[in-house]
CSV table of C-alpha atoms and ligand atoms in Angstrom, one decimal:
chain,number,residue,atom,x,y,z
E,1,MET,CA,218.8,-121.6,-62.2
E,2,PRO,CA,222.5,-121.5,-61.2
E,3,LEU,CA,224.6,-119.9,-63.9
E,4,HIS,CA,227.1,-122.8,-64.1
E,5,ILE,CA,224.2,-125.0,-65.4
E,6,LEU,CA,222.3,-122.3,-67.4
E,7,LEU,CA,225.4,-121.1,-69.4
E,8,PRO,CA,226.5,-124.6,-70.8
E,9,LEU,CA,222.8,-125.4,-71.4
E,10,VAL,CA,222.3,-122.3,-73.5
E,11,VAL,CA,225.6,-122.7,-75.4
E,12,LEU,CA,225.1,-126.4,-76.1
E,13,GLY,CA,221.4,-125.8,-76.9
E,14,ILE,CA,222.2,-123.1,-79.5
E,15,ALA,CA,225.1,-125.1,-81.1
E,16,GLY,CA,223.0,-128.3,-81.1
E,17,ILE,CA,220.0,-126.7,-82.8
E,18,ALA,CA,222.3,-125.0,-85.4
E,19,VAL,CA,224.0,-128.3,-86.3
E,20,LEU,CA,220.6,-130.1,-86.5
E,21,LEU,CA,219.1,-127.4,-88.8
E,22,HIS,CA,222.2,-127.5,-91.0
E,23,LEU,CA,222.2,-131.3,-91.3
E,24,ILE,CA,218.5,-131.3,-92.2
E,25,GLY,CA,219.4,-129.0,-95.1
E,26,TRP,CA,217.8,-125.8,-94.0
E,27,SER,CA,220.9,-123.5,-94.6
E,28,LYS,CA,220.2,-123.1,-98.4
E,29,PRO,CA,220.0,-119.5,-99.6
E,30,ALA,CA,216.8,-118.3,-101.2
E,31,THR,CA,216.4,-118.8,-105.0
E,32,LEU,CA,214.5,-116.5,-107.3
E,33,ALA,CA,212.7,-118.7,-109.8
E,34,ASP,CA,212.5,-116.0,-112.6
E,35,ASP,CA,212.4,-112.3,-113.3
E,36,ALA,CA,208.9,-112.1,-112.0
E,37,ALA,CA,210.0,-113.6,-108.6
E,38,ALA,CA,212.8,-111.1,-108.4
E,39,LYS,CA,210.4,-108.3,-109.2
E,40,ARG,CA,208.1,-109.5,-106.4
E,41,ALA,CA,210.9,-109.7,-104.0
E,42,TRP,CA,211.9,-106.1,-104.8
E,43,LEU,CA,208.3,-104.9,-104.4
E,44,GLU,CA,208.2,-106.6,-101.0
E,45,GLU,CA,210.7,-103.9,-99.8
E,46,PHE,CA,209.8,-101.1,-102.1
E,47,PRO,CA,206.1,-101.4,-103.1
E,48,ASP,CA,206.1,-97.8,-104.5
E,49,ASP,CA,209.0,-98.3,-106.9
E,50,PRO,CA,208.2,-100.9,-109.6
E,51,PRO,CA,211.3,-102.2,-111.4
E,52,LYS,CA,211.8,-101.0,-115.0
E,53,ARG,CA,214.5,-103.7,-115.6
E,54,VAL,CA,215.5,-106.9,-113.8
E,55,VAL,CA,218.8,-108.7,-114.3
E,56,LEU,CA,218.7,-112.1,-112.6
E,57,SER,CA,222.0,-113.7,-111.7
E,58,HIS,CA,222.9,-116.9,-113.5
E,59,ASP,CA,222.6,-118.9,-110.2
E,60,HIS,CA,219.2,-117.3,-109.5
E,61,HIS,CA,220.3,-116.1,-106.0
E,62,ALA,CA,220.4,-112.4,-106.7
E,63,ALA,CA,219.0,-109.8,-109.0
E,64,LEU,CA,219.9,-106.3,-110.2
E,65,ILE,CA,217.0,-104.0,-110.3
E,66,GLU,CA,216.5,-100.7,-112.0
E,67,THR,CA,213.7,-98.3,-111.1
E,68,GLU,CA,212.8,-94.6,-111.8
E,69,LYS,CA,214.8,-93.8,-108.7
E,70,GLY,CA,218.0,-95.7,-109.4
E,71,HIS,CA,219.6,-99.1,-109.1
E,72,GLY,CA,219.2,-101.7,-106.4
E,73,VAL,CA,219.8,-105.4,-105.6
E,74,VAL,CA,217.7,-108.2,-104.2
E,75,TRP,CA,219.8,-110.8,-102.4
E,76,PRO,CA,219.2,-113.8,-100.1
E,77,MET,CA,218.8,-113.3,-96.3
E,78,GLY,CA,218.9,-117.0,-95.5
E,79,ALA,CA,215.8,-118.7,-96.9
E,80,ASP,CA,214.2,-115.2,-97.6
E,81,THR,CA,215.4,-112.1,-99.5
E,82,THR,CA,215.7,-108.5,-98.9
E,83,ALA,CA,216.6,-105.5,-101.1
E,84,ARG,CA,218.4,-102.2,-101.0
E,85,TYR,CA,219.1,-99.3,-103.3
E,86,LEU,CA,222.8,-98.9,-104.2
E,87,THR,CA,223.0,-95.2,-103.3
E,88,ASP,CA,226.6,-94.4,-102.2
E,89,ALA,CA,227.6,-98.0,-102.6
E,90,LYS,CA,231.2,-99.1,-102.8
E,91,ILE,CA,231.5,-102.0,-105.1
E,92,SER,CA,234.6,-104.3,-105.2
E,93,ARG,CA,235.5,-107.7,-106.8
E,94,THR,CA,235.9,-110.8,-104.7
E,95,GLY,CA,236.9,-114.3,-105.6
E,96,LYS,CA,233.2,-115.4,-105.7
E,97,GLY,CA,231.7,-112.3,-107.2
E,98,LEU,CA,231.1,-108.8,-105.8
E,99,ARG,CA,231.1,-107.2,-102.5
E,100,ILE,CA,228.9,-104.2,-101.9
E,101,ASP,CA,229.5,-101.8,-99.0
E,102,LEU,CA,226.6,-99.7,-98.1
E,103,PRO,CA,226.3,-96.8,-95.7
E,104,ASP,CA,223.3,-98.6,-94.1
E,105,TYR,CA,223.6,-100.0,-90.5
E,106,THR,CA,221.0,-102.7,-91.3
E,107,ALA,CA,222.8,-103.9,-94.5
E,108,PRO,CA,226.4,-102.8,-94.3
E,109,ARG,CA,227.9,-105.5,-96.6
E,110,ILE,CA,226.3,-107.6,-99.3
E,111,HIS,CA,228.2,-110.5,-100.8
E,112,LEU,CA,226.9,-111.5,-104.3
E,113,THR,CA,227.9,-114.8,-105.7
E,114,LEU,CA,228.4,-114.2,-109.5
E,115,ASP,CA,230.2,-115.9,-112.3
E,116,ALA,CA,233.2,-114.1,-113.9
E,117,GLU,CA,231.1,-112.6,-116.8
E,118,GLU,CA,228.5,-111.1,-114.4
E,119,ALA,CA,231.1,-109.9,-111.9
E,120,ASN,CA,232.7,-107.9,-114.8
E,121,GLN,CA,229.3,-106.6,-116.1
E,122,TRP,CA,227.3,-105.8,-113.0
E,123,PRO,CA,229.4,-102.9,-111.6
E,124,SER,CA,228.8,-100.9,-114.8
E,125,LEU,CA,225.1,-101.8,-114.8
E,126,MET,CA,224.9,-100.6,-111.2
E,127,GLU,CA,226.4,-97.3,-112.0
E,128,HIS,CA,224.9,-96.2,-115.3
E,129,PRO,CA,221.3,-96.1,-116.4
E,130,ALA,CA,220.6,-98.8,-119.0
R,1,MET,CA,211.8,-103.4,-45.0
R,2,ALA,CA,209.4,-102.0,-42.4
R,3,GLN,CA,206.5,-99.6,-42.7
R,4,PRO,CA,207.0,-96.1,-41.4
R,5,ASP,CA,205.3,-96.9,-38.2
R,6,GLY,CA,207.6,-99.8,-37.6
R,7,ALA,CA,205.1,-102.5,-38.0
R,8,PRO,CA,206.5,-105.4,-40.1
R,9,ARG,CA,204.8,-105.9,-43.4
R,10,MET,CA,203.1,-109.0,-44.5
R,11,THR,CA,205.5,-109.6,-47.4
R,12,ASP,CA,208.8,-108.6,-46.1
R,13,GLN,CA,211.1,-111.3,-47.4
R,14,ILE,CA,209.6,-113.2,-50.3
R,15,THR,CA,211.2,-115.0,-53.1
R,16,PHE,CA,209.6,-116.2,-56.3
R,17,PRO,CA,211.4,-118.7,-58.6
R,18,ASP,CA,213.2,-117.2,-61.6
R,19,VAL,CA,210.8,-119.0,-63.9
R,20,VAL,CA,212.2,-117.9,-67.3
R,21,SER,CA,215.6,-119.5,-66.7
R,22,TRP,CA,214.0,-122.7,-65.4
R,23,ALA,CA,212.0,-122.8,-68.6
R,24,VAL,CA,215.2,-122.9,-70.8
R,25,PRO,CA,215.3,-126.8,-71.0
R,26,PHE,CA,211.7,-126.8,-71.9
R,27,PHE,CA,212.3,-124.1,-74.6
R,28,ILE,CA,215.1,-126.2,-76.1
R,29,ALA,CA,213.0,-129.4,-76.0
R,30,ALA,CA,210.0,-127.8,-77.7
R,31,ILE,CA,212.2,-126.3,-80.4
R,32,LEU,CA,213.6,-129.7,-81.2
R,33,ILE,CA,210.1,-131.2,-81.3
R,34,GLU,CA,208.9,-128.5,-83.7
R,35,VAL,CA,212.0,-128.9,-85.9
R,36,LEU,CA,211.5,-132.7,-86.1
R,37,TRP,CA,207.8,-132.2,-86.7
R,38,ILE,CA,208.3,-129.9,-89.7
R,39,ALA,CA,211.1,-132.1,-91.1
R,40,MET,CA,209.0,-135.2,-91.0
R,41,LYS,CA,205.6,-133.7,-92.1
R,42,GLY,CA,207.1,-131.2,-94.6
R,43,LYS,CA,204.7,-128.5,-93.3
R,44,GLY,CA,203.8,-126.6,-90.2
R,45,GLY,CA,206.5,-123.9,-90.5
R,46,ARG,CA,209.9,-123.0,-91.7
R,47,TYR,CA,213.4,-122.9,-90.2
R,48,GLU,CA,216.6,-121.5,-91.5
R,49,THR,CA,219.9,-122.0,-89.7
R,50,ARG,CA,221.3,-118.5,-89.5
R,51,ASP,CA,217.9,-117.0,-88.7
R,52,ALA,CA,217.3,-119.4,-85.9
R,53,VAL,CA,220.8,-119.0,-84.4
R,54,THR,CA,220.4,-115.2,-84.4
R,55,SER,CA,217.0,-115.5,-82.7
R,56,LEU,CA,218.6,-117.8,-80.0
R,57,ILE,CA,221.5,-115.5,-79.4
R,58,MET,CA,219.1,-112.6,-79.0
R,59,GLY,CA,217.3,-114.7,-76.4
R,60,ALA,CA,220.5,-115.5,-74.5
R,61,GLY,CA,221.5,-111.8,-74.7
R,62,ASN,CA,218.1,-110.8,-73.3
R,63,VAL,CA,218.7,-113.0,-70.2
R,64,ALA,CA,222.3,-111.6,-69.9
R,65,SER,CA,221.0,-108.0,-70.2
R,66,GLY,CA,218.5,-108.8,-67.4
R,67,LEU,CA,221.3,-110.0,-65.2
R,68,LEU,CA,223.3,-106.9,-65.9
R,69,LEU,CA,220.6,-104.2,-65.9
R,70,GLY,CA,217.7,-105.8,-64.1
R,71,PHE,CA,218.7,-104.1,-60.9
R,72,ILE,CA,217.7,-100.7,-62.4
R,73,ALA,CA,214.0,-101.7,-62.8
R,74,TYR,CA,214.0,-103.7,-59.6
R,75,GLY,CA,215.6,-100.8,-57.7
R,76,PHE,CA,212.9,-98.5,-59.0
R,77,PHE,CA,210.2,-101.0,-58.0
R,78,MET,CA,211.6,-101.3,-54.5
R,79,VAL,CA,211.6,-97.6,-54.1
R,80,LEU,CA,207.9,-97.6,-55.0
R,81,TRP,CA,207.3,-100.5,-52.6
R,82,ALA,CA,208.9,-98.5,-49.8
R,83,LEU,CA,206.6,-95.6,-50.6
R,84,THR,CA,203.3,-97.4,-50.7
R,85,PRO,CA,201.4,-98.2,-47.5
R,86,LEU,CA,199.5,-101.0,-49.3
R,87,ASP,CA,200.4,-104.6,-49.1
R,88,LEU,CA,198.1,-107.3,-50.6
R,89,GLY,CA,200.2,-110.2,-49.4
R,90,THR,CA,200.9,-113.3,-51.5
R,91,SER,CA,197.8,-115.4,-51.3
R,92,TRP,CA,196.9,-117.4,-54.5
R,93,TRP,CA,194.1,-115.0,-55.5
R,94,VAL,CA,196.3,-112.0,-55.2
R,95,ILE,CA,198.8,-113.7,-57.5
R,96,ALA,CA,196.0,-114.5,-59.9
R,97,VAL,CA,194.8,-110.9,-59.9
R,98,CYS,CA,198.4,-109.7,-60.3
R,99,PHE,CA,198.8,-112.0,-63.3
R,100,VAL,CA,195.7,-110.6,-65.0
R,101,LEU,CA,196.6,-106.9,-64.3
R,102,ASP,CA,200.2,-107.5,-65.3
R,103,ASP,CA,198.9,-108.8,-68.6
R,104,LEU,CA,197.0,-105.6,-69.1
R,105,ARG,CA,200.3,-103.8,-68.3
R,106,TYR,CA,201.9,-106.0,-71.0
R,107,TYR,CA,199.2,-105.0,-73.5
R,108,TRP,CA,199.9,-101.3,-73.1
R,109,VAL,CA,203.7,-101.6,-73.0
R,110,HIS,CA,203.5,-103.7,-76.2
R,111,ARG,CA,201.2,-101.2,-77.8
R,112,PHE,CA,203.6,-98.3,-76.9
R,113,GLY,CA,206.3,-100.6,-78.3
R,114,HIS,CA,204.7,-100.3,-81.7
R,115,ARG,CA,203.6,-96.7,-81.6
R,116,ILE,CA,206.4,-94.8,-79.9
R,117,ARG,CA,209.7,-95.1,-81.8
R,118,TRP,CA,211.8,-94.9,-78.7
R,119,VAL,CA,210.1,-98.0,-77.4
R,120,TRP,CA,210.0,-99.6,-80.9
R,121,ALA,CA,213.8,-99.3,-81.0
R,122,SER,CA,213.9,-102.0,-78.3
R,123,HIS,CA,210.9,-104.1,-79.4
R,124,VAL,CA,211.7,-104.1,-83.2
R,125,ASN,CA,214.2,-106.9,-82.9
R,126,HIS,CA,211.4,-109.3,-81.9
R,127,HIS,CA,209.9,-108.6,-85.3
R,128,SER,CA,213.1,-108.7,-87.3
R,129,SER,CA,212.9,-112.3,-88.4
R,130,GLN,CA,211.2,-113.2,-91.6
R,131,HIS,CA,210.4,-116.6,-90.0
R,132,TYR,CA,207.8,-117.5,-87.5
R,133,ASN,CA,208.7,-120.4,-85.3
R,134,LEU,CA,209.5,-121.2,-81.7
R,135,THR,CA,213.0,-119.6,-82.0
R,136,THR,CA,211.3,-116.3,-83.0
R,137,ALA,CA,209.7,-116.3,-79.5
R,138,LEU,CA,213.2,-116.1,-78.0
R,139,ARG,CA,214.3,-113.2,-80.3
R,140,GLN,CA,214.0,-110.7,-77.4
R,141,THR,CA,215.3,-107.2,-76.8
R,142,TRP,CA,218.6,-106.4,-75.1
R,143,THR,CA,217.7,-102.7,-74.5
R,144,GLY,CA,214.3,-102.9,-72.7
R,145,THR,CA,215.7,-101.1,-69.7
R,146,PHE,CA,216.3,-97.9,-71.8
R,147,THR,CA,212.7,-97.6,-72.8
R,148,PHE,CA,211.7,-96.7,-69.3
R,149,MET,CA,208.6,-98.9,-69.7
R,150,MET,CA,209.0,-100.1,-66.2
R,151,ILE,CA,207.0,-97.0,-65.3
R,152,VAL,CA,203.9,-98.7,-66.6
R,153,ARG,CA,204.2,-101.2,-63.8
R,154,SER,CA,204.2,-98.5,-61.1
R,155,PRO,CA,200.5,-98.7,-60.4
R,156,LEU,CA,200.7,-102.4,-59.6
R,157,ILE,CA,203.4,-101.9,-57.1
R,158,LEU,CA,201.7,-98.9,-55.5
R,159,LEU,CA,198.5,-100.9,-55.2
R,160,GLY,CA,200.4,-103.4,-53.0
R,161,PHE,CA,201.6,-106.1,-55.3
R,162,HIS,CA,205.1,-107.0,-54.3
R,163,PRO,CA,207.7,-106.3,-57.0
R,164,ALA,CA,209.0,-109.9,-56.8
R,165,MET,CA,205.4,-111.2,-57.5
R,166,VAL,CA,204.9,-108.7,-60.3
R,167,LEU,CA,208.2,-109.9,-62.0
R,168,PHE,CA,207.1,-113.5,-61.4
R,169,CYS,CA,203.9,-112.9,-63.2
R,170,GLY,CA,205.8,-111.1,-66.0
R,171,GLY,CA,208.0,-114.2,-66.3
R,172,LEU,CA,204.9,-116.5,-66.6
R,173,ASN,CA,203.5,-114.1,-69.2
R,174,LEU,CA,206.7,-114.4,-71.3
R,175,ILE,CA,206.6,-118.2,-71.0
R,176,TYR,CA,203.0,-118.4,-72.1
R,177,GLN,CA,203.9,-116.4,-75.2
R,178,PHE,CA,206.5,-118.9,-76.2
R,179,TRP,CA,204.3,-121.6,-77.5
R,180,ILE,CA,202.1,-119.3,-79.7
R,181,HIS,CA,205.1,-118.6,-82.0
R,182,THR,CA,204.4,-121.5,-84.3
R,183,GLU,CA,202.8,-122.2,-87.6
R,184,ALA,CA,202.4,-125.9,-86.6
R,185,ILE,CA,199.1,-125.1,-84.8
R,186,GLY,CA,196.2,-123.8,-86.9
R,187,LYS,CA,193.4,-122.7,-84.7
R,188,MET,CA,192.6,-123.7,-81.1
R,189,PRO,CA,189.0,-124.5,-80.0
R,190,LYS,CA,186.6,-121.6,-80.4
R,191,TRP,CA,186.2,-120.7,-76.7
R,192,PHE,CA,190.0,-120.7,-76.4
R,193,GLU,CA,190.5,-118.4,-79.4
R,194,ALA,CA,187.8,-116.1,-77.9
R,195,VAL,CA,189.7,-115.4,-74.6
R,196,MET,CA,193.3,-116.4,-75.0
R,197,ASN,CA,196.1,-115.2,-77.2
R,198,THR,CA,196.9,-118.0,-79.6
R,199,PRO,CA,199.3,-118.9,-82.5
R,200,SER,CA,196.6,-117.6,-84.9
R,201,HIS,CA,196.2,-114.2,-83.2
R,202,HIS,CA,199.9,-113.7,-82.7
R,203,ARG,CA,200.8,-114.7,-86.3
R,204,VAL,CA,198.7,-111.6,-87.3
R,205,HIS,CA,200.7,-109.5,-84.9
R,206,HIS,CA,203.9,-110.6,-86.7
R,207,GLY,CA,202.5,-110.0,-90.2
R,208,ARG,CA,204.0,-107.1,-92.2
R,209,ASN,CA,200.9,-107.1,-94.4
R,210,ALA,CA,199.2,-103.7,-94.5
R,211,ARG,CA,196.1,-105.4,-93.0
R,212,TYR,CA,197.9,-106.9,-90.1
R,213,LEU,CA,200.0,-103.9,-89.0
R,214,ASP,CA,199.4,-102.6,-85.4
R,215,ALA,CA,197.1,-105.4,-84.4
R,216,ASN,CA,196.9,-108.0,-81.6
R,217,TYR,CA,199.2,-106.6,-78.9
R,218,ALA,CA,198.0,-109.2,-76.4
R,219,GLY,CA,200.3,-111.2,-74.2
R,220,VAL,CA,198.1,-113.9,-72.6
R,221,PHE,CA,194.5,-112.7,-73.0
R,222,ILE,CA,193.3,-111.5,-76.4
R,223,VAL,CA,190.3,-109.8,-74.7
R,224,TRP,CA,192.4,-106.6,-74.3
R,225,ASP,CA,192.7,-106.1,-78.1
R,226,LYS,CA,188.9,-106.7,-78.4
R,227,LEU,CA,188.3,-104.2,-75.6
R,228,PHE,CA,190.7,-101.5,-77.0
R,229,GLY,CA,189.9,-102.0,-80.6
R,230,THR,CA,193.1,-103.4,-81.9
R,231,TYR,CA,191.9,-107.0,-82.6
R,232,VAL,CA,192.3,-108.4,-86.2
R,233,PRO,CA,191.5,-112.0,-86.9
R,234,GLU,CA,193.8,-114.1,-89.1
R,235,LEU,CA,192.1,-114.5,-92.4
R,236,GLU,CA,192.1,-117.7,-94.3
R,237,GLU,CA,192.7,-115.8,-97.6
R,238,GLU,CA,195.6,-113.7,-96.4
R,239,LYS,CA,198.6,-115.5,-95.0
R,240,PRO,CA,200.8,-113.3,-92.7
R,241,ASP,CA,204.0,-112.3,-94.3
R,242,TYR,CA,206.5,-112.2,-91.4
R,243,GLY,CA,209.1,-109.6,-90.7
R,244,LEU,CA,209.6,-105.8,-90.8
R,245,VAL,CA,208.2,-103.4,-93.3
R,246,HIS,CA,211.9,-102.8,-94.2
R,247,ASN,CA,213.6,-106.2,-93.6
R,248,LEU,CA,217.1,-106.3,-92.3
R,249,GLY,CA,220.1,-107.2,-94.5
R,250,THR,CA,222.2,-108.7,-91.7
R,251,PHE,CA,222.1,-111.5,-89.2
R,252,ASN,CA,224.6,-109.9,-86.9
R,253,PRO,CA,223.0,-109.9,-83.4
R,254,LEU,CA,224.6,-106.6,-82.5
R,255,ARG,CA,223.1,-104.9,-85.5
R,256,VAL,CA,219.8,-106.6,-84.8
R,257,ALA,CA,219.8,-105.4,-81.2
R,258,PHE,CA,220.9,-101.8,-81.9
R,259,HIS,CA,219.9,-100.8,-85.4
R,260,GLU,CA,216.8,-98.8,-84.6
R,261,TRP,CA,218.7,-96.9,-81.8
R,262,VAL,CA,221.3,-96.0,-84.4
R,263,GLY,CA,218.5,-95.0,-86.8
R,264,ILE,CA,217.0,-92.7,-84.2
R,265,PHE,CA,220.4,-91.1,-83.4
R,266,LYS,CA,221.1,-90.4,-87.1
R,267,ASP,CA,217.6,-89.0,-87.7
R,268,ALA,CA,217.5,-86.8,-84.6
R,269,THR,CA,221.0,-85.4,-85.0
R,270,GLN,CA,220.8,-84.6,-88.7
R,271,PRO,CA,221.5,-80.9,-89.6
R,272,GLY,CA,218.8,-78.4,-90.5
R,273,ILE,CA,215.8,-79.6,-88.6
R,274,THR,CA,214.0,-78.1,-85.7
R,275,TRP,CA,214.2,-79.3,-82.1
R,276,ARG,CA,210.6,-80.3,-82.3
R,277,ASP,CA,211.5,-82.6,-85.3
R,278,ARG,CA,214.4,-84.1,-83.3
R,279,LEU,CA,212.0,-84.9,-80.5
R,280,ASN,CA,209.4,-86.3,-82.9
R,281,TYR,CA,212.0,-88.7,-84.4
R,282,CYS,CA,212.2,-90.2,-80.9
R,283,VAL,CA,208.6,-90.3,-79.8
R,284,MET,CA,206.4,-90.4,-83.0
R,285,PRO,CA,205.3,-93.7,-84.4
R,286,PRO,CA,207.9,-95.7,-86.5
R,287,GLY,CA,208.0,-94.4,-90.1
R,288,TRP,CA,207.3,-90.8,-89.1
R,289,SER,CA,209.7,-88.3,-90.8
R,290,HIS,CA,209.9,-84.5,-90.7
R,291,ASP,CA,209.5,-84.2,-94.5
R,292,GLY,CA,207.0,-87.0,-95.0
R,293,SER,CA,209.5,-89.1,-97.0
R,294,ARG,CA,208.7,-92.3,-95.1
R,295,ASP,CA,205.5,-94.1,-94.3
R,296,THR,CA,203.9,-94.8,-91.0
R,297,SER,CA,201.5,-97.8,-90.7
R,298,GLU,CA,198.5,-95.5,-91.3
R,299,GLU,CA,200.1,-94.3,-94.6
R,300,ILE,CA,200.9,-97.9,-95.6
R,301,LYS,CA,197.3,-98.9,-95.0
R,302,ARG,CA,196.0,-95.8,-96.9
R,303,LYS,CA,198.2,-96.6,-99.9
R,304,TYR,CA,197.2,-100.3,-99.8
R,305,LEU,CA,193.5,-99.3,-99.8
R,306,ALA,CA,194.1,-96.9,-102.7
R,307,HIS,CA,195.1,-99.9,-104.8
R,308,HIS,CA,192.5,-102.3,-103.2
R,309,PRO,CA,189.5,-100.1,-102.5
R,310,GLU,CA,187.3,-103.2,-102.2
R,311,LYS,CA,189.1,-104.2,-99.0
R,312,ARG,CA,187.9,-101.0,-97.2
R,313,GLY,CA,185.9,-102.0,-94.1
R,314,THR,CA,187.4,-105.5,-93.9
R,315,PRO,CA,189.4,-106.5,-90.7
R,316,GLY,CA,192.5,-104.4,-90.2
R,317,PHE,CA,191.3,-101.5,-92.5
N,401,ZN,ZN1,205.2,-106.7,-81.2
N,402,ZN,ZN1,205.9,-112.4,-80.9
C-alpha cells in the first residue's frame, strides 16, 4: 500500500479508536475494592512476599504495602494494576499527591493521587518500618 | 539474477503483494466491531484507552521498523537465494507447502522467543499488555531484526522457496494470528480446535498463570505444539491472567519496545560476575540469574506446585 495512504490511515485509525474508547468510558483507572483486593494485586507481582500491612488510599486507587522485605506500592496501570518495591525511591509532593521516581526502566515514575492528609503521611510510612 | 551457468531461473523477477499493509483497513474495522460488540453486550473482552493506544503505536512502529530495517533480512535471504541451485517456482502447491513450512519456522522462532532472553527481549512487548483484545495482536516488536532469527528461515530459501514468497507466507501467517487475539470467541468447532490455532489456544499462550507459561507457541497450526509437547488446553476452571510475570509500570512505547534490552545490558555489564554469567544473561531463559535471585518459568511452576500439590500432572504441570 502506498505510504501516502497508509500513514494517514494509521494516524486517523489510532486517534479514532482512542477517542471512541474514551467516549465509551474505558479510560477509568483501576479501583481496589478493599485491603484484600490490594493484597491480591500485590501478590500478583510478588507472590513470595505476603503483605504484613496494607494502607489503602482514600480514593481506592492505590495502596501502600509493607512486607518482610520493605515497602512497596500498588497503583493503577489503566484498568489494571501493577506493583513495585520502593527501594531507592525519590518521593516528592505534587499538587495531586505524590510523585515517586524509581531507578526502574519499566516503572520510572509513579504518580499517586492522594488527599492532603495522605500526601503528608505516606512519605514517612514509606521510609520507616511501622 | 541468473544461475552460475547463465541459465535464467524460473523465478527471476517475482513480486508478492505486501499483505500486512493491505490488511490495515481490515484491522481497524475489526477492532471497531469488537469494541462495539463488547460495549453493547457488556462481555466478550476488555479495552482500556491507554493500553489500546500503546498496542496500536507498537503495531505502527513495527511496520516502520520493517520499512527501515527490512532490507537487512531481505539482503541476507537474497544472498542465500544466489547461493542455492534449487528453485521450486511459484505454483500454488509450492506456495501452500511454503506456508506450512514457514508456520513450522514460526513455531520455533516463537519458542526461541520465550526461551532465549536475547530473542525474548524483542518478543516480550507482544506480551506486555494486561489486556487481550484485537489491539493486543498489533502490539508487535520493533527490534526483531536484532534477534537474528531470520537465520531460522535459511533452510526454506536454500530449499528453493523464493524469499519474496517466504515473506508473503510470513505476512499471511501474521494476518491469520490477528483474529485469535479476542475473548469474544469462546471455542471453535472441535475439528478446527484440533488442527488450527484459535482464540482459546492463544489465550493460554498469553496467560501469566504458572500453568500456562511456555505453552502454545503455534502461529497457524496448533499441531506443532501437540507434536513437540508444548500444547496446553484452556481450562474452564482457570481463566488466563494476561500480561507479564512482572507487569510493566509504564505505557511509554519506547520503554515497552526497549525495556528488556536495557535489562539485559544492565545485567550483563554489572561488576563482579564472570564472562560466562554475562553470556548467560543474554542466552539463558528469561528469569535466569547468576545468583538464583530470580525465577524462570520452571521455578515458577515448581513453587506453584509446592503450594498446590494436587495440580501435579494436570495440563501445564
Ligand atoms: Zn509469545
Ligand atoms: Zn499473541
